[in-house]
Coordinates of C-alpha atoms in Angstrom, one line a residue:
Chain A
M18 CA 11.4 -139.7 38.4
K19 CA 12.3 -137.2 35.6
T20 CA 14.5 -134.2 35.5
I21 CA 13.2 -131.1 33.6
E22 CA 15.5 -128.3 32.6
N23 CA 13.2 -126.3 30.3
I24 CA 11.0 -123.7 32.0
S25 CA 8.1 -124.0 29.6
R26 CA 8.2 -127.8 29.7
M27 CA 8.0 -127.6 33.5
S28 CA 5.1 -125.1 33.3
T29 CA 3.3 -127.3 30.8
F30 CA 3.8 -130.4 33.0
A31 CA 2.4 -128.5 35.9
K32 CA -0.7 -127.4 34.0
M33 CA -1.2 -131.0 32.8
M34 CA -1.2 -132.3 36.4
K35 CA -3.7 -129.6 37.4
K36 CA -6.0 -130.6 34.6
E37 CA -5.9 -134.2 35.9
G38 CA -6.9 -132.8 39.3
K39 CA -3.6 -133.5 40.9
S40 CA -2.0 -131.3 43.6
I41 CA 1.6 -130.3 43.4
G42 CA 4.0 -130.0 46.3
L43 CA 7.2 -128.0 45.7
V44 CA 10.4 -128.4 47.6
P45 CA 12.7 -125.6 46.5
T46 CA 16.4 -126.3 47.1
M47 CA 19.9 -125.3 45.9
G48 CA 20.8 -129.0 45.7
Y49 CA 23.6 -130.9 47.5
L50 CA 20.8 -132.6 49.3
H51 CA 20.9 -133.8 52.9
D52 CA 18.3 -135.3 55.3
G53 CA 16.9 -131.8 55.9
H54 CA 15.8 -131.5 52.3
L55 CA 14.5 -135.1 52.4
S56 CA 12.3 -134.3 55.4
L57 CA 10.6 -131.7 53.2
V58 CA 10.1 -134.3 50.5
K59 CA 8.6 -136.7 53.0
A60 CA 6.1 -134.0 54.1
A61 CA 5.3 -133.1 50.5
K62 CA 4.6 -136.8 49.7
K63 CA 2.2 -137.0 52.5
H64 CA 0.1 -134.0 51.5
T65 CA 0.3 -133.6 47.7
D66 CA 0.0 -135.9 44.6
V67 CA 3.0 -134.8 42.7
V68 CA 6.3 -133.8 44.4
V69 CA 8.5 -131.4 42.4
M70 CA 11.9 -130.6 43.8
S71 CA 13.7 -127.6 42.3
I72 CA 17.4 -127.5 42.3
F73 CA 18.9 -124.1 41.4
V74 CA 21.8 -122.3 42.9
N75 CA 20.4 -118.8 42.8
P76 CA 23.2 -116.2 42.1
I77 CA 21.1 -113.1 43.1
Q78 CA 20.8 -114.2 46.7
F79 CA 24.6 -114.3 47.1
G80 CA 26.6 -111.2 47.9
P81 CA 29.6 -110.3 45.8
K82 CA 32.0 -111.8 48.4
E83 CA 29.9 -114.8 49.2
D84 CA 30.2 -118.4 48.0
F85 CA 28.1 -118.6 44.8
E86 CA 30.9 -120.1 42.8
E87 CA 32.1 -122.5 45.4
Y88 CA 28.6 -123.6 46.5
P89 CA 28.7 -127.4 46.4
R90 CA 26.9 -129.0 43.4
D91 CA 26.3 -132.7 42.6
L92 CA 23.3 -133.2 40.4
K93 CA 23.9 -136.9 39.8
H94 CA 24.0 -137.7 43.5
D95 CA 21.0 -135.4 44.2
E96 CA 19.0 -137.3 41.5
E97 CA 19.8 -140.6 43.3
M98 CA 18.7 -139.3 46.7
A99 CA 15.6 -137.6 45.3
R100 CA 14.5 -140.7 43.4
E101 CA 14.9 -142.8 46.5
A102 CA 13.0 -140.3 48.6
G103 CA 10.1 -140.4 46.1
V104 CA 10.4 -137.1 44.2
D105 CA 8.5 -137.2 41.0
V106 CA 10.2 -134.3 39.1
I107 CA 13.4 -132.5 39.6
F108 CA 13.2 -129.1 38.1
H109 CA 16.8 -128.0 37.3
P110 CA 16.6 -124.8 35.2
L111 CA 19.5 -123.1 33.6
L112 CA 20.9 -119.9 34.9
K113 CA 20.5 -118.1 31.5
D114 CA 16.8 -119.1 31.4
I115 CA 16.0 -117.9 34.9
Y116 CA 17.9 -114.6 34.5
P117 CA 18.1 -113.9 30.8
E118 CA 19.9 -110.8 29.6
G119 CA 18.1 -107.6 30.7
Y120 CA 16.4 -109.3 33.6
A121 CA 14.9 -106.5 35.8
T122 CA 12.1 -107.6 38.2
Y123 CA 12.5 -108.1 41.9
V124 CA 10.3 -109.0 44.9
T125 CA 11.0 -107.5 48.3
V126 CA 9.5 -108.2 51.6
E127 CA 10.1 -105.3 54.1
K128 CA 10.1 -105.4 57.9
L129 CA 10.7 -109.1 58.5
T130 CA 13.9 -109.0 56.5
S131 CA 15.5 -105.9 58.1
N132 CA 17.1 -107.7 61.1
L133 CA 19.3 -110.9 61.5
C134 CA 20.6 -112.2 58.1
G135 CA 18.9 -109.3 56.3
E136 CA 21.2 -106.9 58.1
S137 CA 24.4 -108.6 57.2
R138 CA 23.5 -109.9 53.8
P139 CA 22.0 -106.9 51.9
G140 CA 20.0 -108.1 48.8
H141 CA 20.0 -111.7 50.0
F142 CA 16.2 -111.9 50.8
R143 CA 15.3 -109.9 47.7
G144 CA 17.1 -112.6 45.7
V145 CA 15.3 -115.4 47.6
A146 CA 11.8 -113.8 47.3
T147 CA 12.4 -113.2 43.6
V148 CA 13.5 -116.7 42.7
V149 CA 10.8 -118.3 44.8
T150 CA 8.2 -116.2 43.1
K151 CA 9.5 -117.4 39.7
L152 CA 9.5 -121.0 40.9
F153 CA 6.0 -120.7 42.2
N154 CA 4.8 -119.2 38.9
I155 CA 6.5 -122.0 36.9
V156 CA 5.7 -125.0 39.1
K157 CA 2.3 -123.8 40.3
P158 CA 2.3 -125.7 43.6
E159 CA -0.6 -126.0 46.0
V160 CA 1.9 -126.4 48.9
A161 CA 5.5 -125.4 49.2
Y162 CA 7.9 -126.7 51.8
F163 CA 10.7 -124.7 53.6
G164 CA 13.0 -125.6 56.5
Q165 CA 13.0 -123.9 59.8
K166 CA 16.8 -123.8 59.7
D167 CA 16.4 -120.7 57.5
M168 CA 13.8 -119.3 59.8
Q169 CA 13.8 -115.8 58.5
Q170 CA 13.6 -117.0 54.9
A171 CA 10.7 -119.3 55.7
M172 CA 8.8 -116.5 57.5
M173 CA 9.5 -114.1 54.7
I174 CA 8.1 -116.5 52.1
K175 CA 5.0 -117.1 54.1
K176 CA 4.5 -113.4 54.4
M177 CA 5.1 -112.9 50.7
A178 CA 2.7 -115.6 49.7
L179 CA 0.1 -114.0 51.9
D180 CA 0.7 -110.4 50.8
L181 CA 0.8 -111.2 47.1
N182 CA -2.3 -113.5 47.3
M183 CA -0.3 -116.4 45.9
D184 CA -2.9 -119.0 47.0
I185 CA -0.1 -121.4 48.0
E186 CA 0.2 -123.0 51.4
I187 CA 3.7 -122.5 52.9
K188 CA 4.7 -125.3 55.3
I189 CA 7.7 -124.8 57.5
M190 CA 9.3 -128.1 58.7
P191 CA 11.5 -128.6 61.8
I192 CA 15.3 -128.5 61.7
V193 CA 17.0 -131.8 61.1
R194 CA 20.2 -132.2 63.1
E195 CA 23.3 -134.3 63.0
K196 CA 23.9 -136.6 66.0
D197 CA 25.9 -133.9 67.9
G198 CA 23.1 -131.4 67.2
L199 CA 24.6 -129.4 64.3
A200 CA 21.8 -128.3 62.0
M201 CA 22.1 -130.0 58.6
S202 CA 23.3 -127.7 55.9
S203 CA 24.9 -128.1 52.5
R204 CA 27.6 -125.7 53.7
N205 CA 28.7 -128.1 56.5
T206 CA 30.7 -129.8 53.8
Y207 CA 33.1 -126.8 53.8
L208 CA 34.2 -127.5 57.4
S209 CA 37.5 -129.1 58.3
G210 CA 37.6 -131.8 60.9
S211 CA 38.3 -129.4 63.8
E212 CA 35.8 -126.8 62.5
R213 CA 33.2 -129.5 62.3
R214 CA 33.8 -130.4 65.9
D215 CA 33.7 -126.7 66.9
A216 CA 30.5 -126.1 65.0
A217 CA 28.6 -128.3 67.4
V218 CA 28.8 -125.4 69.9
L219 CA 26.0 -123.6 68.0
Y220 CA 23.2 -125.9 69.1
Q221 CA 24.8 -126.5 72.5
S222 CA 24.8 -122.8 73.1
L223 CA 21.1 -122.6 72.1
L224 CA 20.2 -125.4 74.4
K225 CA 22.2 -123.6 77.2
A226 CA 20.2 -120.5 76.5
E227 CA 17.0 -122.4 76.6
T228 CA 17.9 -123.8 80.0
L229 CA 18.8 -120.4 81.3
I230 CA 15.4 -119.1 80.2
K231 CA 13.5 -122.1 81.6
N232 CA 15.3 -121.4 84.9
G233 CA 13.9 -117.9 85.0
E234 CA 16.4 -115.6 83.1
R235 CA 14.4 -112.8 81.4
D236 CA 17.2 -110.5 80.5
A237 CA 18.0 -111.0 76.8
G238 CA 21.4 -109.4 77.1
K239 CA 22.5 -111.9 79.7
V240 CA 21.4 -114.9 77.6
I241 CA 23.2 -113.4 74.6
K242 CA 26.3 -113.1 76.7
A243 CA 26.1 -116.7 77.8
I244 CA 25.8 -117.9 74.2
E245 CA 28.6 -115.7 73.0
D246 CA 30.9 -116.9 75.7
M247 CA 30.4 -120.5 74.7
I248 CA 30.9 -119.8 71.0
K249 CA 34.0 -117.7 71.6
A250 CA 35.6 -120.5 73.4
K251 CA 35.9 -122.3 70.1
E252 CA 39.1 -121.5 68.2
S253 CA 37.7 -121.4 64.7
A254 CA 34.5 -119.5 65.6
R255 CA 33.8 -115.8 64.7
I256 CA 30.4 -114.5 65.7
E257 CA 28.4 -112.5 63.1
Y258 CA 25.3 -112.2 65.4
V259 CA 23.7 -113.7 68.4
K260 CA 20.1 -112.3 68.8
L261 CA 17.0 -112.8 70.8
V262 CA 13.9 -111.6 68.8
D263 CA 10.2 -111.9 69.0
A264 CA 9.2 -114.9 66.9
R265 CA 6.5 -113.0 64.9
G266 CA 8.3 -109.8 63.8
L267 CA 11.9 -110.8 64.3
K268 CA 12.7 -107.6 66.2
D269 CA 15.3 -107.5 68.9
I270 CA 13.9 -107.9 72.4
K271 CA 15.4 -106.8 75.7
T272 CA 13.1 -108.7 78.0
I273 CA 12.2 -112.3 77.3
T274 CA 8.5 -112.8 77.1
G275 CA 6.0 -114.5 74.8
E276 CA 7.1 -116.5 71.8
I277 CA 10.7 -115.7 71.1
A278 CA 13.5 -117.0 68.8
I279 CA 17.2 -117.2 69.4
A280 CA 19.1 -117.0 66.2
V281 CA 22.9 -117.2 65.6
A282 CA 25.1 -116.7 62.6
V283 CA 28.7 -117.7 63.1
F284 CA 31.7 -118.2 60.8
F285 CA 33.9 -121.2 61.3
S286 CA 36.9 -119.9 59.4
N287 CA 35.2 -119.0 56.0
T288 CA 32.1 -121.1 56.5
R289 CA 29.1 -119.2 57.7
L290 CA 26.5 -121.3 59.6
I291 CA 23.2 -120.3 61.1
D292 CA 20.9 -121.9 63.6
N293 CA 17.9 -121.0 65.7
I294 CA 15.4 -122.3 68.3
T295 CA 12.0 -120.8 69.2
I296 CA 10.8 -120.8 72.8
M297 CA 7.4 -120.0 74.3
V298 CA 7.8 -118.1 77.6
K299 CA 4.8 -117.6 79.8
Chain B
M13 CA -22.8 -109.5 35.4
K14 CA -21.9 -109.7 39.1
T15 CA -19.8 -107.6 41.4
I16 CA -17.4 -109.4 43.7
E17 CA -15.8 -107.6 46.7
N18 CA -14.4 -110.6 48.6
I19 CA -10.9 -111.7 47.5
S20 CA -11.3 -115.4 48.3
R21 CA -14.7 -115.4 46.5
M22 CA -13.0 -113.9 43.5
S23 CA -10.2 -116.5 43.6
T24 CA -12.7 -119.3 44.0
F25 CA -14.7 -118.1 41.1
A26 CA -11.6 -118.0 39.0
K27 CA -10.6 -121.5 39.9
M28 CA -14.2 -122.7 39.1
M29 CA -13.9 -121.1 35.6
K30 CA -10.6 -122.8 35.0
K31 CA -12.0 -126.2 36.1
E32 CA -14.7 -125.7 33.5
G33 CA -11.9 -125.0 30.9
K34 CA -12.8 -121.4 30.5
S35 CA -10.2 -118.7 29.8
I36 CA -10.2 -115.5 31.8
G37 CA -9.5 -112.0 30.5
L38 CA -8.6 -109.3 33.0
V39 CA -9.1 -105.6 32.5
P40 CA -7.5 -103.9 35.5
T41 CA -8.9 -100.3 36.1
M42 CA -9.2 -97.7 38.7
G43 CA -12.8 -97.2 37.6
Y44 CA -14.5 -94.0 36.4
L45 CA -14.8 -95.8 33.1
H46 CA -14.5 -94.2 29.7
D47 CA -14.3 -95.5 26.1
G48 CA -10.6 -96.3 26.6
H49 CA -11.4 -98.9 29.3
L50 CA -14.3 -100.2 27.2
S51 CA -12.0 -100.8 24.2
L52 CA -10.0 -103.2 26.5
V53 CA -13.2 -105.0 27.4
K54 CA -14.1 -105.4 23.7
A55 CA -10.7 -106.9 23.1
A56 CA -11.0 -109.2 26.1
K57 CA -14.4 -110.4 25.0
K58 CA -13.0 -111.4 21.6
H59 CA -10.2 -113.5 23.0
T60 CA -11.3 -114.9 26.3
D61 CA -14.4 -116.7 27.7
V62 CA -14.9 -114.8 30.9
V63 CA -14.1 -111.0 31.2
V64 CA -13.2 -109.8 34.7
M65 CA -12.8 -106.0 35.2
S66 CA -11.1 -105.0 38.4
I67 CA -11.9 -101.6 39.8
F68 CA -9.6 -100.5 42.6
V69 CA -8.1 -97.1 43.2
N70 CA -4.6 -98.2 44.4
P71 CA -3.2 -95.9 47.1
I72 CA 0.4 -97.1 46.9
Q73 CA 0.8 -95.9 43.3
F74 CA -0.1 -92.3 44.3
G75 CA 2.5 -90.0 45.8
P76 CA 1.8 -88.1 49.0
K77 CA 0.9 -84.9 47.2
E78 CA -1.0 -86.7 44.4
D79 CA -4.8 -87.1 43.9
F80 CA -5.6 -90.4 45.6
E81 CA -8.3 -88.8 47.7
E82 CA -9.8 -86.8 44.9
Y83 CA -9.5 -89.5 42.2
P84 CA -13.0 -89.7 40.7
R85 CA -15.1 -92.7 41.8
D86 CA -18.6 -93.8 40.6
L87 CA -19.2 -97.5 41.0
K88 CA -22.9 -97.4 40.1
H89 CA -22.2 -95.8 36.8
D90 CA -19.2 -98.0 36.2
E91 CA -21.3 -101.1 36.8
E92 CA -23.9 -99.9 34.2
M93 CA -21.2 -99.2 31.6
A94 CA -19.4 -102.5 32.3
R95 CA -22.6 -104.5 32.1
E96 CA -23.5 -102.9 28.8
A97 CA -20.0 -103.6 27.4
G98 CA -20.4 -107.3 28.3
V99 CA -18.1 -107.6 31.4
D100 CA -18.9 -110.8 33.3
V101 CA -17.5 -109.9 36.7
I102 CA -16.5 -106.7 38.3
F103 CA -13.9 -107.3 41.0
H104 CA -14.1 -104.4 43.4
P105 CA -12.0 -105.3 46.5
L106 CA -11.8 -103.3 49.7
L107 CA -8.7 -101.3 50.5
K108 CA -8.3 -103.0 53.9
D109 CA -8.3 -106.5 52.2
I110 CA -5.8 -105.6 49.5
Y111 CA -3.4 -103.9 52.0
P112 CA -4.2 -105.3 55.5
E113 CA -2.3 -104.0 58.4
G114 CA 1.4 -105.0 58.3
Y115 CA 1.4 -105.3 54.5
A116 CA 5.1 -105.5 53.4
T117 CA 5.7 -107.0 50.0
Y118 CA 6.5 -105.1 46.8
V119 CA 7.4 -105.8 43.2
T120 CA 9.8 -103.6 41.3
V121 CA 10.8 -103.5 37.7
E122 CA 14.1 -101.7 37.2
K123 CA 15.4 -100.0 34.1
L124 CA 12.2 -99.5 32.2
T125 CA 10.8 -97.5 35.1
S126 CA 13.7 -95.1 35.6
N127 CA 12.8 -92.5 33.0
L128 CA 9.6 -90.5 32.1
C129 CA 6.9 -90.9 34.8
G130 CA 9.2 -93.1 36.9
E131 CA 11.5 -90.1 37.3
S132 CA 8.8 -87.7 38.5
R133 CA 6.7 -90.1 40.4
P134 CA 9.0 -92.1 42.7
G135 CA 7.3 -95.3 44.0
H136 CA 4.5 -95.0 41.4
F137 CA 5.5 -98.0 39.3
R138 CA 6.4 -100.1 42.3
G139 CA 2.8 -99.5 43.4
V140 CA 1.4 -100.5 40.0
A141 CA 3.6 -103.6 39.7
T142 CA 2.6 -104.7 43.2
V143 CA -1.1 -104.3 42.8
V144 CA -1.2 -105.9 39.3
T145 CA 0.8 -108.9 40.7
K146 CA -1.9 -109.3 43.4
L147 CA -4.7 -108.9 40.9
F148 CA -3.1 -111.5 38.6
N149 CA -2.8 -114.0 41.5
I150 CA -6.4 -113.5 42.6
V151 CA -8.1 -113.4 39.2
K152 CA -5.7 -115.9 37.4
P153 CA -6.2 -114.5 33.9
E154 CA -4.8 -116.1 30.7
V155 CA -4.7 -112.6 29.2
A156 CA -4.7 -109.1 30.7
Y157 CA -5.3 -105.9 28.9
F158 CA -3.7 -102.5 29.3
G159 CA -3.9 -99.2 27.4
Q160 CA -1.1 -97.7 25.4
K161 CA -2.0 -94.3 27.0
D162 CA 0.0 -95.5 30.0
M163 CA 2.8 -96.7 27.7
Q164 CA 5.5 -97.0 30.4
Q165 CA 3.1 -98.9 32.7
A166 CA 2.0 -101.3 30.0
M167 CA 5.6 -102.0 29.0
M168 CA 6.6 -102.5 32.6
I169 CA 3.8 -105.0 33.2
K170 CA 4.8 -106.9 30.1
K171 CA 8.4 -107.1 31.3
M172 CA 7.3 -108.1 34.8
A173 CA 5.1 -110.9 33.5
L174 CA 8.0 -112.2 31.4
D175 CA 10.6 -111.8 34.1
L176 CA 8.5 -113.5 36.9
N177 CA 7.3 -116.3 34.6
M178 CA 3.7 -115.3 35.1
D179 CA 2.3 -117.2 32.2
I180 CA -0.1 -114.4 31.3
E181 CA -0.3 -112.8 27.9
I182 CA -0.2 -109.0 28.2
K183 CA -2.1 -107.2 25.4
I184 CA -1.5 -103.5 24.9
M185 CA -4.4 -101.7 23.2
P186 CA -4.3 -98.4 21.2
I187 CA -5.1 -95.1 22.8
V188 CA -8.7 -94.0 22.4
R189 CA -9.1 -90.3 21.8
E190 CA -11.8 -87.6 22.0
K191 CA -12.8 -85.9 18.8
D192 CA -10.2 -83.2 19.3
G193 CA -7.5 -85.8 19.9
L194 CA -7.2 -85.6 23.7
A195 CA -6.4 -89.1 25.0
M196 CA -9.2 -90.4 27.1
S197 CA -8.5 -90.4 30.9
S198 CA -10.5 -90.4 34.0
R199 CA -8.6 -87.4 35.0
N200 CA -10.0 -85.3 32.1
T201 CA -13.0 -84.8 34.4
Y202 CA -10.8 -82.5 36.5
L203 CA -10.4 -80.0 33.7
S204 CA -12.3 -76.7 33.5
G205 CA -13.7 -75.6 30.2
S206 CA -10.7 -73.6 29.2
E207 CA -8.2 -76.2 30.5
R208 CA -10.1 -78.8 28.5
R209 CA -9.6 -76.7 25.3
D210 CA -6.0 -76.1 26.1
A211 CA -5.4 -79.9 26.7
A212 CA -6.0 -80.6 23.0
V213 CA -2.6 -79.2 22.4
L214 CA -1.0 -82.4 23.7
Y215 CA -2.0 -84.6 20.8
Q216 CA -1.6 -81.7 18.3
S217 CA 2.0 -81.2 19.4
L218 CA 2.6 -84.9 19.1
L219 CA 1.2 -84.8 15.5
K220 CA 3.3 -81.8 14.7
A221 CA 6.4 -83.7 16.0
E222 CA 5.5 -86.7 13.8
T223 CA 5.2 -84.4 10.8
L224 CA 8.6 -82.8 11.5
I225 CA 10.2 -86.3 11.7
K226 CA 8.4 -87.5 8.6
N227 CA 9.8 -84.4 6.9
G228 CA 13.4 -85.5 7.8
E229 CA 14.1 -83.9 11.2
R230 CA 16.5 -86.3 13.1
D231 CA 17.5 -84.0 16.0
A232 CA 15.5 -85.0 19.1
G233 CA 16.3 -81.6 20.8
K234 CA 14.7 -79.7 17.9
V235 CA 11.6 -81.9 18.0
I236 CA 11.3 -81.4 21.8
K237 CA 11.6 -77.7 21.4
A238 CA 8.8 -77.6 18.8
I239 CA 6.5 -79.6 21.1
E240 CA 7.4 -77.4 24.1
D241 CA 6.7 -74.2 22.2
M242 CA 3.3 -75.4 21.2
I243 CA 2.4 -76.5 24.7
K244 CA 3.8 -73.4 26.4
A245 CA 1.5 -71.2 24.2
K246 CA -1.4 -72.5 26.2
E247 CA -2.1 -70.5 29.3
S248 CA -3.0 -73.3 31.8
A249 CA -0.2 -75.6 30.7
R250 CA 2.9 -76.4 32.7
I251 CA 5.2 -78.9 31.2
E252 CA 6.6 -81.8 33.4
Y253 CA 8.4 -83.5 30.6
V254 CA 8.6 -83.8 26.9
K255 CA 10.8 -86.7 25.8
L256 CA 11.9 -88.6 22.8
V257 CA 13.0 -92.2 23.8
D258 CA 13.7 -95.5 22.2
A259 CA 10.5 -97.5 22.2
R260 CA 12.1 -100.6 23.7
G261 CA 14.2 -99.4 26.6
L262 CA 12.5 -95.9 27.1
K263 CA 15.9 -94.2 27.3
D264 CA 16.4 -90.6 26.1
I265 CA 17.7 -90.3 22.5
K266 CA 19.5 -87.5 20.8
T267 CA 19.2 -88.7 17.3
I268 CA 16.0 -90.0 15.9
T269 CA 16.3 -93.5 14.5
G270 CA 14.5 -96.9 14.7
E271 CA 11.4 -97.2 16.7
I272 CA 10.9 -94.3 19.0
A273 CA 8.3 -92.9 21.3
I274 CA 7.4 -89.3 22.1
A275 CA 6.0 -89.0 25.5
V276 CA 4.7 -85.9 27.3
A277 CA 3.4 -85.1 30.8
V278 CA 1.8 -81.8 31.3
F279 CA -0.1 -80.1 34.1
F280 CA -3.2 -78.1 33.2
S281 CA -3.5 -76.2 36.5
N282 CA -3.5 -79.1 39.0
T283 CA -4.4 -81.8 36.5
R284 CA -1.5 -83.9 35.3
L285 CA -2.1 -85.5 31.8
I286 CA 0.1 -87.8 29.8
D287 CA 0.1 -88.8 26.1
N288 CA 2.4 -90.5 23.7
I289 CA 2.9 -91.7 20.1
T290 CA 5.3 -94.2 18.7
I291 CA 7.0 -93.7 15.3
M292 CA 9.0 -96.1 13.2
V293 CA 11.9 -94.2 11.5
K294 CA 13.9 -95.9 8.8

């Protein structure tokens, strides 16, 4: 495995691979790897010849009051984990090379990004779409892998690739969870012991909602209330949103029918966590 | 020469060419070809193995009160001219394939697009940047050719390609002019006989400005006034803007120094024409 910092070296390497007829799989990350990331690597290794993992904490997807500075970083440890998982190249570009002085170009995906995290984090998805476009152009993958944990992001990237004719297959892989159901996230490391215990309520509340719906509940408001009640019972929890949306357009629904997603964003003290499940209702 | 309508056929053809080690030159146009377009083809033929000309009248770069519907179209004649000029492929996609229902992704370039035509045509450059990104992703050129007549557009595309790491060389070719100096444009066809005669004033006024500057004038306001006076003397002319800007950032200047551009946008009755010159001042 090698680590490449230089953008044009990465681009040249990608073109070399293509000339040799090899397909490239890209796993874009912000580093501080966990088993969620590694599940993407595993999938990439199955379908493509060369697996590139990008590690870049992208400032333009963080709001001014968000955790860009504090976001956990540990390249050495990431390199060990990536090597063990079979990554061929880590692409770890410098901030000043990705956004040189005078940088001015942005990619936006409308509609899908207006609800959920798009509502509470203005500019977030523009930042993601922009950096992913850049990574795609540099690494030139045939397939790119995203996690279902960031459902709205993954759907946006899929839509962007389609709309802009990027000729890249976007694969969305299932959420990987801790033993108590908490969705893996680099931000879990922020949690204190008691916050960590409280955070398990996210998935528990989603499972409770699923049970309610399987038992016939069709009123979205009632399901939301049940989730909120469970989360509010935890001392460190502060709800940002609990929403039921249609799984295609991510618009709020009132009546539960068809393929739906339940998505939650909750602060545990200063740590913002998200989770979701999708349910098919006949 | 062949004409391809289907997006995935175009994309497959481009990938075939790449596999054969051939470079692709793209000349993006809205059709109704003139010698300006053909000068781009000539340059492309010199530097690349396969010349693709796209012909697509892009609705999202027209404002609601602009001439999208009336924009002149004549594919048969364009095909004849393109074949004669040595174009290998005309890519002529359908509107419904470029912007299918639910289309939602846009590319914007800030700063460079805030002045000049960006000020009077909100959304115009977003429309251009978006369609050009799509064309780049479909046709996969090594080099793409744009005309200096649309100076701000050409500079924006260059900036976009750089910012988004598109790995495409953007070549900007000189303005091609009629005998009386009028910059070639598909929109010249809208002009009546007397408007056509009046329109020659654009380049004449730019040359007059150049002479003033060469003779020592350094006050941008005075140069603008001289240009405006010449244009206003023509009965059918209505000025949208006359501006002196720095040639790198396209910001208005007060004092003439360094590399500058003089840009004009003028209506002759309902026909909006633009022109520009750049001048190096020591």
